[in-house]
Short mmCIF file of C-alpha atoms in Angstrom, two decimals:
data_model
loop_
_atom_site.label_atom_id
_atom_site.label_comp_id
_atom_site.label_asym_id
_atom_site.label_seq_id
_atom_site.Cartn_x
_atom_site.Cartn_y
_atom_site.Cartn_z
CA UNK B 2 -4.36 -5.08 31.64
CA UNK B 3 -0.45 -4.78 32.05
CA UNK B 4 0.37 -8.48 32.28
CA UNK B 5 2.31 -11.21 30.15
CA UNK B 6 1.50 -14.59 29.77
CA UNK B 7 4.51 -16.83 28.84
CA UNK B 8 4.37 -19.30 26.51
CA UNK B 9 5.88 -23.10 26.60
CA UNK B 10 7.43 -23.48 22.81
CA UNK B 11 7.59 -27.29 23.08
CA UNK B 12 3.97 -27.74 23.89
CA UNK B 13 2.66 -27.29 20.48
CA UNK B 14 5.66 -28.36 18.17
CA UNK B 15 4.11 -31.66 17.47
CA UNK B 16 1.18 -29.93 16.00
CA UNK B 17 3.73 -27.10 14.52
CA UNK B 18 5.42 -29.82 12.09
CA UNK B 19 1.80 -31.51 11.27
CA UNK B 20 1.17 -27.98 10.09
CA UNK B 21 4.09 -27.53 8.09
CA UNK B 22 4.23 -30.86 6.60
CA UNK B 23 0.46 -30.08 5.48
CA UNK B 24 1.96 -26.94 4.11
CA UNK B 25 4.75 -27.80 2.01
CA UNK B 26 2.35 -30.62 0.79
CA UNK B 27 -0.42 -27.89 -0.17
CA UNK B 28 2.44 -25.60 -1.45
CA UNK B 29 3.32 -28.06 -4.43
CA UNK B 30 -0.21 -28.95 -4.84
CA UNK B 31 -1.43 -24.95 -5.11
CA UNK B 32 1.85 -24.32 -7.42
CA UNK B 33 0.98 -27.09 -9.67
CA UNK B 34 -2.36 -26.03 -10.00
CA UNK B 35 -1.26 -22.28 -11.08
CA UNK B 36 0.76 -23.57 -13.54
CA UNK B 37 -1.42 -26.14 -15.14
CA UNK B 38 -3.17 -25.84 -18.53
CA UNK B 39 -6.16 -24.26 -17.22
CA UNK B 40 -8.29 -22.38 -20.26
CA UNK B 41 -4.93 -21.11 -22.09
CA UNK B 42 -6.90 -21.36 -25.76
CA UNK B 43 -9.70 -19.54 -24.29
CA UNK B 44 -10.03 -15.63 -24.02
CA UNK B 45 -10.06 -14.42 -20.45
CA UNK B 46 -13.59 -13.82 -18.92
CA UNK B 47 -14.62 -10.51 -17.27
CA UNK B 48 -18.13 -9.99 -16.21
CA UNK B 49 -17.75 -6.14 -16.32
CA UNK B 50 -16.04 -6.08 -19.54
CA UNK B 51 -18.61 -5.16 -22.56
CA UNK B 52 -19.03 -8.70 -24.31
CA UNK B 53 -17.21 -10.80 -21.95
CA UNK B 54 -13.73 -10.05 -23.02
CA UNK B 55 -11.51 -7.58 -21.14
CA UNK B 56 -10.85 -4.57 -24.17
CA UNK B 57 -7.36 -4.52 -22.13
CA UNK B 58 -5.62 -1.67 -20.68
CA UNK B 59 -2.28 -1.63 -19.67
CA UNK B 60 -0.09 1.28 -18.16
CA UNK W 19 25.16 32.43 -29.00
CA UNK W 20 27.22 31.87 -26.03
CA UNK W 21 26.48 29.39 -23.43
CA UNK W 22 24.78 31.50 -20.84
CA UNK W 23 22.21 32.52 -23.53
CA UNK W 24 21.57 29.16 -24.74
CA UNK W 25 21.13 28.02 -20.97
CA UNK W 26 18.82 30.77 -20.59
CA UNK W 27 16.72 30.37 -23.92
CA UNK W 28 16.32 26.47 -22.49
CA UNK W 29 15.51 27.43 -19.12
CA UNK W 30 12.75 29.99 -20.57
CA UNK W 31 11.36 26.81 -23.06
CA UNK W 32 11.04 24.39 -19.98
CA UNK W 33 9.27 27.30 -17.46
CA UNK W 34 6.58 28.54 -20.53
CA UNK W 35 6.14 24.70 -21.11
CA UNK W 36 5.37 23.55 -17.53
CA UNK W 37 3.33 27.03 -17.20
CA UNK W 38 1.37 25.50 -20.05
CA UNK W 39 0.95 22.03 -18.69
CA UNK W 40 -0.51 23.64 -15.38
CA UNK W 41 -3.30 24.80 -16.78
CA UNK W 42 -6.54 22.63 -16.36
CA UNK W 43 -7.75 20.24 -18.59
CA UNK W 44 -11.10 18.43 -19.86
CA UNK W 45 -14.57 18.29 -17.86
CA UNK W 46 -14.87 20.08 -14.66
CA UNK W 47 -17.92 18.75 -14.04
CA UNK W 48 -17.32 14.88 -13.11
CA UNK W 49 -18.93 13.07 -10.20
CA UNK W 50 -15.42 12.47 -8.82
CA UNK W 51 -14.55 16.25 -8.80
CA UNK W 52 -18.13 17.12 -7.74
CA UNK W 53 -17.58 14.72 -4.42
CA UNK W 54 -14.07 15.50 -4.12
CA UNK W 55 -13.93 19.49 -4.31
CA UNK W 56 -16.08 20.13 -1.51
CA UNK W 57 -14.44 17.51 0.72
CA UNK W 58 -11.03 18.97 -0.11
CA UNK W 59 -11.92 22.43 1.02
CA UNK W 60 -13.38 21.22 4.13
CA UNK W 61 -10.55 19.15 4.83
CA UNK W 62 -8.02 21.78 4.33
CA UNK W 63 -10.58 24.06 6.92
CA UNK W 64 -10.12 21.41 9.50
CA UNK W 65 -6.43 21.38 9.50
CA UNK W 66 -6.23 24.94 9.33
CA UNK W 67 -8.08 24.49 13.18
CA UNK W 68 -5.54 21.13 13.91
CA UNK W 69 -2.72 23.68 13.24
CA UNK W 70 -3.98 26.78 15.30
CA UNK W 71 -5.80 25.16 17.92
CA UNK W 72 -3.74 21.66 18.26
CA UNK W 73 -4.44 18.34 17.51
CA UNK W 74 -7.29 17.54 20.46
CA UNK W 75 -9.49 19.97 19.05
CA UNK W 76 -10.26 18.06 15.99
CA UNK W 77 -9.75 14.26 16.72
CA UNK W 78 -10.74 11.95 19.36
CA UNK W 79 -7.12 11.03 20.50
CA UNK W 80 -6.09 11.23 23.75
CA UNK W 81 -3.19 10.30 26.41
CA UNK W 82 -4.64 6.40 25.90
CA UNK W 83 -5.38 6.26 22.24
CA UNK W 84 -2.55 8.16 20.79
CA UNK W 85 -2.99 6.27 17.59
CA UNK W 86 -6.05 7.14 15.36
CA UNK W 87 -7.02 6.48 11.83
CA UNK W 88 -4.63 9.02 10.61
CA UNK W 89 -1.73 6.67 11.90
CA UNK W 90 -3.87 3.49 11.08
CA UNK W 91 -5.19 4.18 8.02
CA UNK W 92 -2.74 6.90 6.13
CA UNK W 93 0.21 5.61 7.19
CA UNK W 94 0.20 2.21 8.19
CA UNK W 95 -2.44 0.70 5.82
CA UNK W 96 -1.23 3.25 2.89
CA UNK W 97 2.39 2.34 3.17
CA UNK W 98 1.18 -1.64 2.78
CA UNK W 99 -0.71 -0.78 -0.58
CA UNK W 100 1.99 1.07 -1.81
CA UNK W 101 4.35 -2.21 -1.16
CA UNK W 102 3.24 -2.81 -5.29
CA UNK W 103 6.14 -0.43 -6.12
CA UNK W 104 8.71 -2.26 -4.52
CA UNK W 105 7.44 -5.87 -5.47
CA UNK W 106 7.28 -5.14 -9.53
CA UNK W 107 10.18 -3.14 -9.53
CA UNK W 108 12.26 -6.46 -8.15
CA UNK W 109 10.67 -8.22 -10.57
CA UNK W 110 10.93 -6.19 -13.75
CA UNK W 111 14.49 -5.11 -12.91
CA UNK W 112 15.79 -8.19 -10.84
CA UNK W 113 14.01 -10.92 -12.33
CA UNK W 114 14.16 -9.35 -15.56
CA UNK W 115 10.40 -10.46 -16.36
CA UNK W 116 9.72 -7.81 -19.11
CA UNK W 117 5.81 -8.84 -19.20
CA UNK W 118 5.57 -6.28 -16.51
CA UNK W 119 7.55 -3.37 -17.65
CA UNK W 120 4.61 -1.56 -19.13
CA UNK W 121 3.30 -1.44 -15.83
CA UNK W 122 6.46 0.05 -13.71
CA UNK W 123 5.87 4.03 -14.27
CA UNK W 124 2.41 3.66 -13.24
CA UNK W 125 3.07 1.78 -10.24
CA UNK W 126 6.10 3.40 -8.95
CA UNK W 127 3.83 6.73 -9.41
CA UNK W 128 1.37 5.41 -7.32
CA UNK W 129 4.12 4.23 -4.66
CA UNK W 130 5.71 7.72 -4.77
CA UNK W 131 2.44 9.26 -4.12
CA UNK W 132 1.40 7.21 -1.35
CA UNK W 133 4.33 7.90 0.58
CA UNK W 134 4.37 11.56 -0.08
CA UNK W 135 0.54 11.60 0.85
CA UNK W 136 -0.07 8.87 3.42
CA UNK W 137 3.71 9.00 5.09
CA UNK W 138 3.11 12.81 5.01
CA UNK W 139 0.00 12.56 6.67
CA UNK W 140 2.22 11.76 9.70
CA UNK W 141 2.63 15.32 10.50
CA UNK W 142 -0.90 16.16 10.93
CA UNK W 143 -0.46 13.62 13.68
CA UNK W 144 2.72 14.81 15.44
CA UNK W 145 1.81 17.42 18.13
CA UNK W 146 4.88 19.03 17.16
CA UNK W 147 4.83 18.77 13.35
CA UNK W 148 8.07 20.87 13.05
CA UNK W 149 10.44 18.08 15.33
CA UNK W 150 9.66 15.98 12.49
CA UNK W 151 12.91 16.60 11.23
CA UNK W 152 14.83 16.16 14.01
CA UNK W 153 15.74 12.10 13.56
CA UNK W 154 17.25 13.59 10.22
CA UNK W 155 18.95 16.55 11.39
CA UNK W 156 20.41 14.99 14.62
CA UNK W 157 18.76 17.43 17.07
CA UNK W 158 17.80 14.35 18.74
CA UNK W 159 18.77 11.60 16.47
CA UNK W 160 16.58 8.81 18.73
CA UNK W 161 18.66 6.16 17.19
CA UNK W 162 17.37 3.51 19.96
CA UNK W 163 13.72 4.24 18.76
CA UNK W 164 12.05 1.97 15.77
CA UNK W 165 10.99 5.34 14.43
CA UNK W 166 14.66 6.58 13.58
CA UNK W 167 14.68 3.64 11.34
CA UNK W 168 11.13 4.05 10.02
CA UNK W 169 11.84 7.63 9.63
CA UNK W 170 15.05 7.66 7.29
CA UNK W 171 13.54 4.36 5.36
CA UNK W 172 10.74 6.69 4.24
CA UNK W 173 12.84 9.62 3.51
CA UNK W 174 15.09 7.77 1.34
CA UNK W 175 12.79 5.60 -0.17
CA UNK W 176 10.66 8.51 -1.33
CA UNK W 177 13.46 10.18 -2.58
CA UNK W 178 14.58 6.58 -4.57
CA UNK W 179 10.90 6.32 -5.82
CA UNK W 180 11.55 10.16 -7.07
CA UNK W 181 14.72 8.95 -8.65
CA UNK W 182 13.25 5.79 -10.21
CA UNK W 183 10.14 7.76 -11.77
CA UNK W 184 12.65 11.16 -12.76
CA UNK W 185 13.31 9.51 -16.36
CA UNK W 186 9.43 10.19 -17.07
CA UNK W 187 9.64 13.48 -16.13
CA UNK W 188 12.57 14.29 -17.74
CA UNK W 189 10.70 12.51 -21.00
CA UNK W 190 7.77 14.91 -20.47
CA UNK W 191 10.09 18.14 -20.10
CA UNK W 192 11.43 17.16 -23.38
CA UNK W 193 15.07 16.94 -21.63
CA UNK W 194 16.70 13.84 -23.45
CA UNK W 195 20.35 14.06 -21.71
CA UNK W 196 18.76 14.22 -18.48
CA UNK W 197 16.49 11.52 -19.08
CA UNK W 198 19.71 9.67 -20.14
CA UNK W 199 21.80 10.25 -16.99
CA UNK W 200 18.69 9.67 -14.85
CA UNK W 201 17.53 6.10 -16.47
CA UNK W 202 21.46 5.08 -16.06
CA UNK W 203 20.65 5.40 -12.47
CA UNK W 204 17.54 3.51 -12.31
CA UNK W 205 18.70 -0.12 -11.35
CA UNK W 206 20.94 0.80 -8.56
CA UNK W 207 17.84 2.99 -6.94
CA UNK W 208 15.85 -0.38 -7.54
CA UNK W 209 17.98 -2.35 -5.28
CA UNK W 210 18.42 0.37 -2.97
CA UNK W 211 14.73 1.10 -3.03
CA UNK W 212 13.81 -2.78 -2.39
CA UNK W 213 15.89 -2.94 0.71
CA UNK W 214 14.90 0.32 2.45
CA UNK W 215 10.89 -0.77 1.51
CA UNK W 216 11.30 -4.52 3.29
CA UNK W 217 12.77 -2.99 6.10
CA UNK W 218 10.70 -0.34 6.81
CA UNK W 219 7.80 -2.29 6.13
CA UNK W 220 8.82 -4.70 8.98
CA UNK W 221 9.97 -1.25 10.84
CA UNK W 222 6.18 -0.51 10.93
CA UNK W 223 5.35 -3.35 12.08
CA UNK W 224 8.11 -3.65 14.91
CA UNK W 225 6.52 -0.29 16.24
CA UNK W 226 3.97 -2.44 17.74
CA UNK W 227 6.08 -4.80 19.68
CA UNK W 228 6.16 -2.37 22.61
CA UNK W 229 2.37 -2.44 22.91
CA UNK W 230 1.92 -6.27 23.78
CA UNK W 231 -0.23 -5.43 26.80
CA UNK W 232 -2.51 -3.49 24.89
CA UNK W 233 -3.21 -5.39 21.63
CA UNK W 234 -5.73 -8.20 21.78
CA UNK W 235 -3.39 -11.57 21.88
CA UNK W 236 -5.00 -12.99 18.75
CA UNK W 237 -3.50 -9.67 16.59
CA UNK W 238 -0.56 -9.40 19.05
CA UNK W 239 2.84 -11.53 18.39
CA UNK W 240 6.54 -11.25 18.05
CA UNK W 241 6.84 -11.87 14.31
CA UNK W 242 4.07 -8.79 13.38
CA UNK W 243 7.08 -7.28 11.67
CA UNK W 244 7.74 -10.58 9.71
CA UNK W 245 3.69 -10.69 8.88
CA UNK W 246 3.86 -7.17 7.52
CA UNK W 247 6.33 -7.82 4.79
CA UNK W 248 4.50 -10.33 3.83
CA UNK W 249 1.49 -9.19 3.35
CA UNK W 250 2.72 -5.92 2.10
CA UNK W 251 3.49 -8.00 -0.90
CA UNK W 252 -0.21 -9.25 -1.74
CA UNK W 253 -1.46 -6.12 -0.85
CA UNK W 254 0.56 -4.38 -3.29
CA UNK W 255 -0.23 -7.04 -5.85
CA UNK W 256 -3.91 -6.06 -5.23
CA UNK W 257 -3.59 -2.73 -5.27
CA UNK W 258 -2.09 -2.84 -8.55
CA UNK W 259 -4.81 -5.15 -9.82
CA UNK W 260 -7.66 -2.71 -8.33
CA UNK W 261 -5.82 0.86 -9.51
CA UNK W 262 -5.27 -0.93 -12.88
CA UNK W 263 -8.68 -1.75 -13.18
CA UNK W 264 -9.78 1.66 -12.74
CA UNK W 265 -7.15 2.92 -14.72
CA UNK W 266 -8.23 0.76 -17.81
CA UNK W 267 -11.79 2.69 -17.92
CA UNK W 268 -10.78 6.15 -16.55
CA UNK W 269 -7.70 6.65 -18.87
CA UNK W 270 -8.50 4.42 -21.78
CA UNK W 271 -7.52 6.96 -24.20
CA UNK W 272 -4.38 7.27 -22.53
CA UNK W 273 -3.49 3.46 -23.02
CA UNK W 274 -0.96 2.67 -25.52
CA UNK W 275 -2.51 0.09 -28.15
CA UNK W 276 0.26 -2.58 -27.96
CA UNK W 277 -0.62 -2.82 -24.31
CA UNK W 278 -4.24 -3.73 -24.75
CA UNK W 279 -4.09 -7.24 -25.17
CA UNK W 280 -1.03 -7.59 -22.71
CA UNK W 281 -3.33 -6.93 -19.87
CA UNK W 282 -5.03 -9.92 -18.87
CA UNK W 283 -1.57 -11.79 -18.62
CA UNK W 284 -0.40 -8.91 -16.54
CA UNK W 285 -2.96 -8.89 -14.09
CA UNK W 286 -3.34 -12.87 -14.10
CA UNK W 287 0.03 -12.90 -13.51
CA UNK W 288 -0.25 -10.80 -10.34
CA UNK W 289 -3.08 -12.45 -9.20
CA UNK W 290 -1.10 -15.52 -9.43
CA UNK W 291 1.95 -14.22 -7.07
CA UNK W 292 -0.57 -12.88 -4.92
CA UNK W 293 -2.23 -16.00 -4.53
CA UNK W 294 1.21 -17.55 -3.58
CA UNK W 295 2.21 -15.24 -1.31
CA UNK W 296 -1.59 -14.99 0.74
CA UNK W 297 -1.29 -18.87 0.86
CA UNK W 298 2.31 -18.50 2.67
CA UNK W 299 0.80 -15.72 4.75
CA UNK W 300 -2.53 -17.56 5.75
CA UNK W 301 -0.19 -20.66 6.69
CA UNK W 302 2.21 -18.12 9.02
CA UNK W 303 -1.01 -17.12 10.87
CA UNK W 304 -2.12 -20.65 11.35
CA UNK W 305 1.37 -21.21 13.02
CA UNK W 306 1.47 -18.53 14.89
CA UNK W 307 -1.96 -19.71 16.05
CA UNK W 308 -1.17 -22.94 16.92
CA UNK W 309 2.12 -21.73 18.57
CA UNK W 310 0.71 -19.05 20.98
CA UNK W 311 -2.10 -21.45 21.81
CA UNK W 312 -5.18 -19.20 20.79
CA UNK W 313 -7.80 -21.73 20.87
CA UNK W 314 -9.87 -20.38 23.62
CA UNK W 315 -9.86 -16.67 22.18
CA UNK W 316 -11.62 -17.63 18.96
CA UNK W 317 -15.33 -18.38 21.02
CA UNK W 318 -16.01 -14.60 21.58
CA UNK W 319 -16.55 -11.55 19.18
CA UNK W 320 -13.11 -11.04 18.91
CA UNK W 321 -12.55 -14.40 18.02
CA UNK W 322 -15.46 -13.98 15.47
CA UNK W 323 -13.82 -10.49 14.30
CA UNK W 324 -10.19 -12.25 13.72
CA UNK W 325 -11.66 -15.41 11.92
CA UNK W 326 -13.46 -12.77 9.63
CA UNK W 327 -9.94 -11.35 8.92
CA UNK W 328 -7.93 -14.30 8.39
CA UNK W 329 -10.36 -16.73 6.93
CA UNK W 330 -12.98 -14.48 5.10
CA UNK W 331 -10.49 -11.44 3.86
CA UNK W 332 -7.06 -13.69 3.30
CA UNK W 333 -7.98 -17.52 3.03
CA UNK W 334 -11.03 -16.98 0.43
CA UNK W 335 -9.46 -14.39 -1.75
CA UNK W 336 -6.18 -16.81 -1.98
CA UNK W 337 -8.64 -19.15 -3.56
CA UNK W 338 -10.65 -16.90 -5.25
CA UNK W 339 -7.30 -15.84 -6.71
CA UNK W 340 -5.99 -19.25 -7.54
CA UNK W 341 -9.51 -20.37 -9.08
CA UNK W 342 -9.30 -16.94 -11.58
CA UNK W 343 -5.39 -17.47 -12.92
CA UNK W 344 -6.93 -21.31 -13.43
CA UNK W 345 -9.75 -20.46 -14.94
CA UNK W 346 -8.66 -16.95 -16.46
CA UNK W 347 -11.75 -15.19 -14.70
CA UNK W 348 -10.77 -11.60 -14.51
CA UNK W 349 -14.25 -10.76 -12.71
CA UNK W 350 -13.50 -13.28 -9.95
CA UNK W 351 -9.81 -11.84 -9.90
CA UNK W 352 -11.09 -8.61 -9.55
CA UNK W 353 -13.40 -9.27 -6.42
CA UNK W 354 -10.33 -11.12 -4.63
CA UNK W 355 -8.56 -8.25 -5.24
CA UNK W 356 -11.16 -5.78 -3.60
CA UNK W 357 -11.61 -8.71 -0.75
CA UNK W 358 -7.60 -8.76 -0.40
CA UNK W 359 -7.59 -5.09 -0.11
CA UNK W 360 -10.39 -4.95 2.58
CA UNK W 361 -8.15 -7.97 4.67
CA UNK W 362 -5.37 -5.75 4.54
CA UNK W 363 -7.39 -2.42 5.52
CA UNK W 364 -8.65 -4.33 8.53
CA UNK W 365 -5.65 -6.07 9.51
CA UNK W 366 -3.88 -2.94 9.43
CA UNK W 367 -6.70 -1.02 11.65
CA UNK W 368 -7.12 -4.14 14.23
CA UNK W 369 -3.40 -3.70 14.92
CA UNK W 370 -3.41 0.06 15.42
CA UNK W 371 -6.69 0.99 16.31
CA UNK W 372 -9.84 -1.50 16.46
CA UNK W 373 -8.00 -4.25 19.32
CA UNK W 374 -5.68 -1.51 20.69
CA UNK W 375 -6.68 -1.23 24.40
CA UNK W 376 -9.36 -3.82 23.22
CA UNK W 377 -10.48 -4.11 27.12
CA UNK W 378 -11.05 -0.39 27.25
CA UNK W 379 -15.25 0.50 28.28
CA UNK W 380 -14.61 4.36 26.35
CA UNK W 381 -13.23 3.15 23.09
CA UNK W 382 -11.86 5.27 20.82
CA UNK W 383 -13.91 6.40 17.35
CA UNK W 384 -12.69 8.70 14.78
CA UNK W 385 -14.51 11.95 14.76
CA UNK W 386 -15.98 13.33 11.96
CA UNK W 387 -13.26 15.94 11.07
CA UNK W 388 -10.76 12.64 10.96
CA UNK W 389 -12.52 10.97 8.68
CA UNK W 390 -13.14 13.90 6.62
CA UNK W 391 -9.11 14.80 6.53
CA UNK W 392 -8.49 11.13 6.07
CA UNK W 393 -10.44 11.70 3.05
CA UNK W 394 -8.93 14.64 1.72
CA UNK W 395 -5.26 12.91 1.75
CA UNK W 396 -6.75 10.32 -0.90
CA UNK W 397 -8.79 12.31 -2.83
CA UNK W 398 -5.71 15.19 -2.93
CA UNK W 399 -3.31 12.19 -4.05
CA UNK W 400 -5.82 11.28 -6.66
CA UNK W 401 -6.10 14.51 -8.14
CA UNK W 402 -2.29 14.75 -8.34
CA UNK W 403 -2.20 11.29 -9.81
CA UNK W 404 -4.94 12.33 -12.42
CA UNK W 405 -2.74 15.55 -13.09
CA UNK W 406 0.41 13.51 -13.75
CA UNK W 407 -1.06 10.80 -15.92
CA UNK W 408 -2.54 12.82 -18.12
CA UNK W 409 0.08 14.96 -18.90
CA UNK W 410 3.28 12.63 -18.27
CA UNK W 411 4.03 9.57 -20.73
CA UNK W 412 3.31 7.10 -17.52
CA UNK W 413 0.47 5.22 -19.65
CA UNK W 414 2.78 5.79 -22.91
CA UNK W 415 0.37 8.59 -24.58
CA UNK W 416 -0.48 12.01 -23.06
CA UNK W 417 -3.68 13.95 -23.31
#
């Protein structure tokens, strides 16, 4: 299957701009979501650790 | 006492210390040993036949399929998973985020061993492995090949990581002056290492640019090098979470007490970084998908396979990471890390093996010997890792 296909780079530009705008809007939302207060006061939950709380590790 | 006598006495002390350290410790009859020892012995036997009778004797490789799992998994995937070393050293030494300082040593050790073993596995795959030094010594530099860049970067990055880890070795051997000197070189080594690492992660992707007609169009793009770099960031972060979780259980007695409570914060921070990187990577994929008009390619089995990789093992773990960080749920965070790692393995294998010559009827499948040798490489690395962390001050304590 030794062939090449050539892509018209202007054909999809509209959709690409739309996608980029979605990306920037969602990226701001994601960063704000990750930086939000969450459950900071509560202990981290870990189903695998005994007692539901990580016994801790570190390196 | 003259200088020569002092030098000899110091040498004898270090030699005697290393001899003591080489002696085995701990229980021998563990599940990991029972599984790994027979596989390693079998792997060594297979490698004997590989080097005596040639690569075709033990593998299913041929002129049409020159890249098997020794390259696809050991080298290309292994190097991506070792990306945590350059990410964490950047975060700690350049961004000055001291929160992650306690995981630098183990992450650099993991990276160093991964490069030694996985990139070292490249020699198994070369028909004439002794030619591996050619790009270095100039017998034939081959500087019009991407491999010239990759080989130099691998060599220099391995030396750089060895330098980054060397203060730990000096501390272990109680060579205080050497430790101070080597510690002073760390920042320079880190900056050099980050530059090298980013370039050869993309260099590995660039190797496949010349294989455009052979790789399925869903996996081929001119931006493979960029995609390899971006995905290596979250691959490295996920690997640190995965490895840290196992180390936390296996080497619990070696972990310094003050680090125990910081562990949750560290892996939640890593999960946050992974979520953001995966989000960016996913949109890169979406952009390529639209730009290269791949709509009609996703209606067959290859398309479903692609969607499994991009949605099932990139987008979903990305959301899982975000949810886990927001809700401080370590269980979901670890599942997300495993899914992200599976996604990276699948992506690299798709590019190198699975979607390579996808149109062929007689596809390449790895022989059982190739799988055993791959397991041998992985298990040997784990053995060496275990030996080092139980003796050197990698986690803070020694056995």
